[in-house]
PDB file of C-alpha atoms in Angstrom:
ATOM      1  CA  MET A   1     -56.939 129.191 -26.718  1.00  0.00           C
ATOM      2  CA  PRO A   2     -55.751 128.833 -23.114  1.00  0.00           C
ATOM      3  CA  ARG A   3     -52.018 128.450 -22.767  1.00  0.00           C
ATOM      4  CA  ARG A   4     -50.945 127.921 -19.189  1.00  0.00           C
ATOM      5  CA  ILE A   5     -47.455 126.488 -19.226  1.00  0.00           C
ATOM      6  CA  HIS A   6     -45.382 125.366 -16.255  1.00  0.00           C
ATOM      7  CA  ILE A   7     -41.629 124.925 -16.844  1.00  0.00           C
ATOM      8  CA  THR A   8     -39.760 123.008 -14.168  1.00  0.00           C
ATOM      9  CA  GLY A   9     -36.457 121.267 -13.504  1.00  0.00           C
ATOM     10  CA  ALA A  10     -33.457 121.337 -11.224  1.00  0.00           C
ATOM     11  CA  SER A  11     -31.870 124.555 -10.058  1.00  0.00           C
ATOM     12  CA  GLY A  12     -29.569 125.725 -12.852  1.00  0.00           C
ATOM     13  CA  SER A  13     -31.396 123.795 -15.585  1.00  0.00           C
ATOM     14  CA  GLY A  14     -32.664 126.957 -17.276  1.00  0.00           C
ATOM     15  CA  THR A  15     -36.327 127.051 -16.256  1.00  0.00           C
ATOM     16  CA  THR A  16     -36.449 130.817 -15.719  1.00  0.00           C
ATOM     17  CA  THR A  17     -34.490 131.621 -18.875  1.00  0.00           C
ATOM     18  CA  LEU A  18     -36.710 129.357 -20.946  1.00  0.00           C
ATOM     19  CA  GLY A  19     -39.845 130.651 -19.228  1.00  0.00           C
ATOM     20  CA  ARG A  20     -39.002 134.238 -20.086  1.00  0.00           C
ATOM     21  CA  ARG A  21     -38.213 133.345 -23.694  1.00  0.00           C
ATOM     22  CA  VAL A  22     -41.397 131.298 -24.193  1.00  0.00           C
ATOM     23  CA  ALA A  23     -43.518 134.059 -22.650  1.00  0.00           C
ATOM     24  CA  SER A  24     -41.914 136.566 -24.997  1.00  0.00           C
ATOM     25  CA  LEU A  25     -42.497 134.348 -28.039  1.00  0.00           C
ATOM     26  CA  LEU A  26     -46.142 133.815 -27.126  1.00  0.00           C
ATOM     27  CA  ALA A  27     -46.665 137.414 -25.907  1.00  0.00           C
ATOM     28  CA  ILE A  28     -48.025 136.213 -22.552  1.00  0.00           C
ATOM     29  CA  PRO A  29     -46.968 136.985 -18.958  1.00  0.00           C
ATOM     30  CA  HIS A  30     -44.121 135.166 -17.251  1.00  0.00           C
ATOM     31  CA  HIS A  31     -44.046 134.392 -13.524  1.00  0.00           C
ATOM     32  CA  ASP A  32     -41.462 132.555 -11.447  1.00  0.00           C
ATOM     33  CA  THR A  33     -42.203 130.430  -8.397  1.00  0.00           C
ATOM     34  CA  ASP A  34     -39.331 132.075  -6.472  1.00  0.00           C
ATOM     35  CA  ASP A  35     -41.241 135.371  -6.567  1.00  0.00           C
ATOM     36  CA  TYR A  36     -44.049 133.699  -4.613  1.00  0.00           C
ATOM     37  CA  PHE A  37     -42.058 131.176  -2.575  1.00  0.00           C
ATOM     38  CA  TRP A  38     -39.749 133.768  -1.009  1.00  0.00           C
ATOM     39  CA  LYS A  39     -40.596 136.991   0.777  1.00  0.00           C
ATOM     40  CA  PRO A  40     -38.754 140.023  -0.633  1.00  0.00           C
ATOM     41  CA  THR A  41     -35.583 140.399   1.453  1.00  0.00           C
ATOM     42  CA  ASP A  42     -32.108 141.823   1.063  1.00  0.00           C
ATOM     43  CA  PRO A  43     -30.280 139.574   0.468  1.00  0.00           C
ATOM     44  CA  PRO A  44     -32.950 137.581  -1.350  1.00  0.00           C
ATOM     45  CA  TYR A  45     -34.046 133.992  -0.714  1.00  0.00           C
ATOM     46  CA  VAL A  46     -33.807 133.882   3.071  1.00  0.00           C
ATOM     47  CA  ASP A  47     -37.423 134.024   4.274  1.00  0.00           C
ATOM     48  CA  MET A  48     -40.040 131.595   2.894  1.00  0.00           C
ATOM     49  CA  ARG A  49     -43.716 132.411   2.636  1.00  0.00           C
ATOM     50  CA  PRO A  50     -46.191 129.831   3.955  1.00  0.00           C
ATOM     51  CA  ALA A  51     -47.603 127.681   1.130  1.00  0.00           C
ATOM     52  CA  SER A  52     -51.114 129.055   1.654  1.00  0.00           C
ATOM     53  CA  GLU A  53     -49.849 132.607   1.162  1.00  0.00           C
ATOM     54  CA  ARG A  54     -47.884 131.623  -1.967  1.00  0.00           C
ATOM     55  CA  LEU A  55     -50.962 130.041  -3.505  1.00  0.00           C
ATOM     56  CA  ARG A  56     -53.163 133.014  -2.593  1.00  0.00           C
ATOM     57  CA  LEU A  57     -50.716 135.464  -4.175  1.00  0.00           C
ATOM     58  CA  MET A  58     -50.512 133.359  -7.319  1.00  0.00           C
ATOM     59  CA  ALA A  59     -54.309 133.098  -7.518  1.00  0.00           C
ATOM     60  CA  ASP A  60     -54.540 136.885  -7.194  1.00  0.00           C
ATOM     61  CA  MET A  61     -51.815 137.593  -9.763  1.00  0.00           C
ATOM     62  CA  PHE A  62     -52.268 135.154 -12.622  1.00  0.00           C
ATOM     63  CA  VAL A  63     -53.667 131.675 -12.054  1.00  0.00           C
ATOM     64  CA  PRO A  64     -57.249 132.344 -13.283  1.00  0.00           C
ATOM     65  CA  ARG A  65     -56.035 134.068 -16.455  1.00  0.00           C
ATOM     66  CA  PRO A  66     -56.121 132.122 -19.746  1.00  0.00           C
ATOM     67  CA  ALA A  67     -52.426 132.383 -20.664  1.00  0.00           C
ATOM     68  CA  TRP A  68     -49.147 132.525 -18.755  1.00  0.00           C
ATOM     69  CA  VAL A  69     -45.816 130.825 -18.245  1.00  0.00           C
ATOM     70  CA  LEU A  70     -44.752 129.784 -14.754  1.00  0.00           C
ATOM     71  CA  SER A  71     -41.137 128.747 -14.283  1.00  0.00           C
ATOM     72  CA  GLY A  72     -39.594 127.072 -11.260  1.00  0.00           C
ATOM     73  CA  SER A  73     -40.573 124.236  -8.995  1.00  0.00           C
ATOM     74  CA  LEU A  74     -43.771 123.768  -7.010  1.00  0.00           C
ATOM     75  CA  SER A  75     -43.936 119.983  -6.822  1.00  0.00           C
ATOM     76  CA  ALA A  76     -43.881 119.890  -3.022  1.00  0.00           C
ATOM     77  CA  TRP A  77     -46.509 122.581  -2.402  1.00  0.00           C
ATOM     78  CA  GLY A  78     -48.338 123.612  -5.572  1.00  0.00           C
ATOM     79  CA  ASP A  79     -50.726 120.737  -6.250  1.00  0.00           C
ATOM     80  CA  PRO A  80     -53.780 123.059  -6.202  1.00  0.00           C
ATOM     81  CA  LEU A  81     -52.373 124.605  -9.419  1.00  0.00           C
ATOM     82  CA  ILE A  82     -52.161 121.348 -11.383  1.00  0.00           C
ATOM     83  CA  SER A  83     -55.650 121.624 -12.806  1.00  0.00           C
ATOM     84  CA  TYR A  84     -54.739 124.939 -14.456  1.00  0.00           C
ATOM     85  CA  PHE A  85     -51.774 123.565 -16.441  1.00  0.00           C
ATOM     86  CA  ASP A  86     -52.247 122.977 -20.150  1.00  0.00           C
ATOM     87  CA  LEU A  87     -48.627 121.871 -20.563  1.00  0.00           C
ATOM     88  CA  VAL A  88     -45.737 121.086 -18.227  1.00  0.00           C
ATOM     89  CA  VAL A  89     -42.178 121.294 -19.532  1.00  0.00           C
ATOM     90  CA  PHE A  90     -39.448 119.370 -17.711  1.00  0.00           C
ATOM     91  CA  ILE A  91     -35.868 120.418 -18.418  1.00  0.00           C
ATOM     92  CA  THR A  92     -32.958 118.109 -17.687  1.00  0.00           C
ATOM     93  CA  ILE A  93     -29.282 118.918 -18.003  1.00  0.00           C
ATOM     94  CA  ALA A  94     -25.968 117.357 -16.980  1.00  0.00           C
ATOM     95  CA  LYS A  95     -25.174 117.950 -13.327  1.00  0.00           C
ATOM     96  CA  GLU A  96     -21.774 119.527 -13.998  1.00  0.00           C
ATOM     97  CA  LEU A  97     -23.228 122.118 -16.373  1.00  0.00           C
ATOM     98  CA  ARG A  98     -26.104 122.844 -13.987  1.00  0.00           C
ATOM     99  CA  LEU A  99     -23.732 123.490 -11.098  1.00  0.00           C
ATOM    100  CA  GLN A 100     -21.531 125.663 -13.298  1.00  0.00           C
ATOM    101  CA  ARG A 101     -24.609 127.732 -14.170  1.00  0.00           C
ATOM    102  CA  VAL A 102     -25.581 127.979 -10.494  1.00  0.00           C
ATOM    103  CA  ARG A 103     -22.110 129.276  -9.595  1.00  0.00           C
ATOM    104  CA  ILE A 104     -22.184 131.832 -12.432  1.00  0.00           C
ATOM    105  CA  ARG A 105     -25.661 132.974 -11.396  1.00  0.00           C
ATOM    106  CA  GLU A 106     -24.583 133.387  -7.756  1.00  0.00           C
ATOM    107  CA  ALA A 107     -21.483 135.368  -8.777  1.00  0.00           C
ATOM    108  CA  THR A 108     -23.589 137.570 -11.047  1.00  0.00           C
ATOM    109  CA  ARG A 109     -26.228 138.108  -8.368  1.00  0.00           C
ATOM    110  CA  TYR A 110     -23.913 138.822  -5.424  1.00  0.00           C
ATOM    111  CA  GLY A 111     -20.549 139.647  -6.988  1.00  0.00           C
ATOM    112  CA  ALA A 112     -17.586 137.385  -7.637  1.00  0.00           C
ATOM    113  CA  ALA A 113     -15.708 138.600  -4.563  1.00  0.00           C
ATOM    114  CA  ALA A 114     -18.682 137.944  -2.275  1.00  0.00           C
ATOM    115  CA  VAL A 115     -19.015 134.286  -3.332  1.00  0.00           C
ATOM    116  CA  ALA A 116     -15.263 133.562  -3.501  1.00  0.00           C
ATOM    117  CA  PRO A 117     -13.443 131.951  -0.551  1.00  0.00           C
ATOM    118  CA  GLY A 118     -13.336 134.500   2.247  1.00  0.00           C
ATOM    119  CA  GLY A 119     -16.229 136.466   0.745  1.00  0.00           C
ATOM    120  CA  ALA A 120     -19.334 137.445   2.677  1.00  0.00           C
ATOM    121  CA  ARG A 121     -21.542 135.012   0.703  1.00  0.00           C
ATOM    122  CA  HIS A 122     -19.045 132.175   0.220  1.00  0.00           C
ATOM    123  CA  ARG A 123     -20.540 129.808   2.827  1.00  0.00           C
ATOM    124  CA  ASP A 124     -24.111 130.490   1.648  1.00  0.00           C
ATOM    125  CA  THR A 125     -23.071 129.872  -1.956  1.00  0.00           C
ATOM    126  CA  GLU A 126     -21.329 126.611  -1.114  1.00  0.00           C
ATOM    127  CA  ASP A 127     -24.361 125.445   0.878  1.00  0.00           C
ATOM    128  CA  PHE A 128     -26.637 126.297  -2.051  1.00  0.00           C
ATOM    129  CA  VAL A 129     -24.380 124.519  -4.561  1.00  0.00           C
ATOM    130  CA  ALA A 130     -24.313 121.435  -2.307  1.00  0.00           C
ATOM    131  CA  TRP A 131     -28.135 121.527  -2.119  1.00  0.00           C
ATOM    132  CA  ALA A 132     -28.377 121.851  -5.919  1.00  0.00           C
ATOM    133  CA  ALA A 133     -25.837 119.031  -6.406  1.00  0.00           C
ATOM    134  CA  ALA A 134     -27.961 116.638  -4.331  1.00  0.00           C
ATOM    135  CA  TYR A 135     -30.871 116.926  -6.820  1.00  0.00           C
ATOM    136  CA  ASP A 136     -29.809 114.001  -9.001  1.00  0.00           C
ATOM    137  CA  GLU A 137     -29.120 111.438  -6.285  1.00  0.00           C
ATOM    138  CA  GLY A 138     -30.794 112.915  -3.217  1.00  0.00           C
ATOM    139  CA  ASP A 139     -34.010 111.807  -1.611  1.00  0.00           C
ATOM    140  CA  THR A 140     -34.271 113.911   1.523  1.00  0.00           C
ATOM    141  CA  ILE A 141     -34.006 117.448   0.182  1.00  0.00           C
ATOM    142  CA  SER A 142     -36.978 119.462  -0.991  1.00  0.00           C
ATOM    143  CA  ARG A 143     -36.320 119.166  -4.736  1.00  0.00           C
ATOM    144  CA  THR A 144     -34.934 115.966  -6.228  1.00  0.00           C
ATOM    145  CA  ARG A 145     -35.089 114.261  -9.595  1.00  0.00           C
ATOM    146  CA  ALA A 146     -36.971 111.328  -8.073  1.00  0.00           C
ATOM    147  CA  LYS A 147     -39.574 113.643  -6.539  1.00  0.00           C
ATOM    148  CA  HIS A 148     -39.943 115.545  -9.807  1.00  0.00           C
ATOM    149  CA  GLU A 149     -40.401 112.317 -11.770  1.00  0.00           C
ATOM    150  CA  ALA A 150     -43.022 111.035  -9.315  1.00  0.00           C
ATOM    151  CA  TRP A 151     -44.887 114.355  -9.483  1.00  0.00           C
ATOM    152  CA  LEU A 152     -44.738 114.466 -13.287  1.00  0.00           C
ATOM    153  CA  ALA A 153     -46.262 110.984 -13.450  1.00  0.00           C
ATOM    154  CA  THR A 154     -49.391 112.265 -11.675  1.00  0.00           C
ATOM    155  CA  LEU A 155     -50.114 115.155 -14.046  1.00  0.00           C
ATOM    156  CA  PRO A 156     -53.262 115.058 -16.182  1.00  0.00           C
ATOM    157  CA  CYS A 157     -51.776 117.362 -18.855  1.00  0.00           C
ATOM    158  CA  PRO A 158     -49.055 116.659 -21.441  1.00  0.00           C
ATOM    159  CA  VAL A 159     -45.444 116.740 -20.225  1.00  0.00           C
ATOM    160  CA  LEU A 160     -42.778 117.870 -22.685  1.00  0.00           C
ATOM    161  CA  ARG A 161     -39.243 116.761 -21.767  1.00  0.00           C
ATOM    162  CA  LEU A 162     -36.371 118.884 -23.021  1.00  0.00           C
ATOM    163  CA  ASP A 163     -32.585 118.721 -22.988  1.00  0.00           C
ATOM    164  CA  GLY A 164     -31.450 121.957 -21.340  1.00  0.00           C
ATOM    165  CA  GLU A 165     -28.144 121.823 -23.192  1.00  0.00           C
ATOM    166  CA  ARG A 166     -29.890 122.644 -26.494  1.00  0.00           C
ATOM    167  CA  PRO A 167     -29.925 126.304 -27.618  1.00  0.00           C
ATOM    168  CA  ILE A 168     -32.543 128.386 -25.806  1.00  0.00           C
ATOM    169  CA  GLU A 169     -34.179 129.536 -29.046  1.00  0.00           C
ATOM    170  CA  GLU A 170     -34.660 125.941 -30.172  1.00  0.00           C
ATOM    171  CA  LEU A 171     -36.193 124.992 -26.817  1.00  0.00           C
ATOM    172  CA  ALA A 172     -38.478 128.025 -26.754  1.00  0.00           C
ATOM    173  CA  GLU A 173     -39.736 127.371 -30.263  1.00  0.00           C
ATOM    174  CA  ARG A 174     -40.456 123.748 -29.384  1.00  0.00           C
ATOM    175  CA  VAL A 175     -42.450 124.755 -26.307  1.00  0.00           C
ATOM    176  CA  ALA A 176     -44.353 127.434 -28.229  1.00  0.00           C
ATOM    177  CA  MET A 177     -45.172 124.997 -31.029  1.00  0.00           C
ATOM    178  CA  THR A 178     -46.286 122.293 -28.570  1.00  0.00           C
ATOM    179  CA  ALA A 179     -48.418 124.783 -26.614  1.00  0.00           C
ATOM    180  CA  SER A 180     -50.110 125.842 -29.841  1.00  0.00           C
ATOM    181  CA  THR A 181     -51.032 122.292 -30.797  1.00  0.00           C
ATOM    182  CA  GLU A 182     -52.153 120.927 -27.418  1.00  0.00           C
TER     183      GLU A 182
END
């Protein structure tokens, strides 16, 4: 049975964590949109790939296969993938908790000293947190709640909405069970 699951939500909502856990539960590959959206750089996440290249890489790596989990966001550039989705999972979470997670992730990725005031990555971190904070009310940035909701409304497959504050195991089991029954 094909199981091609896309898990999306705001930055810090837990899409990658849930994606990895669901893929493990179902014993299928996990992919993340960031791995295709961004060129490999050091530091990471500074050089975007063109959308056509992202889609080509994804088509080469996993899209035609019968089972996978894709976490992240592609609502502004990934419409050619929609027909492959068997299930889309949308995670929501309180803004304050999301931003706390983003800050923890940035400190883990780059080091607490680097993201602290005066650190080499402080300004970049603050800019990223401000971008992530604009998700709920924003309308001009690349990823917003309103844009996600509009995109979700166009999907031909089932959309499962989850509360990202629930325990990851509970969420993963719910996705796995839904994917098995769809």
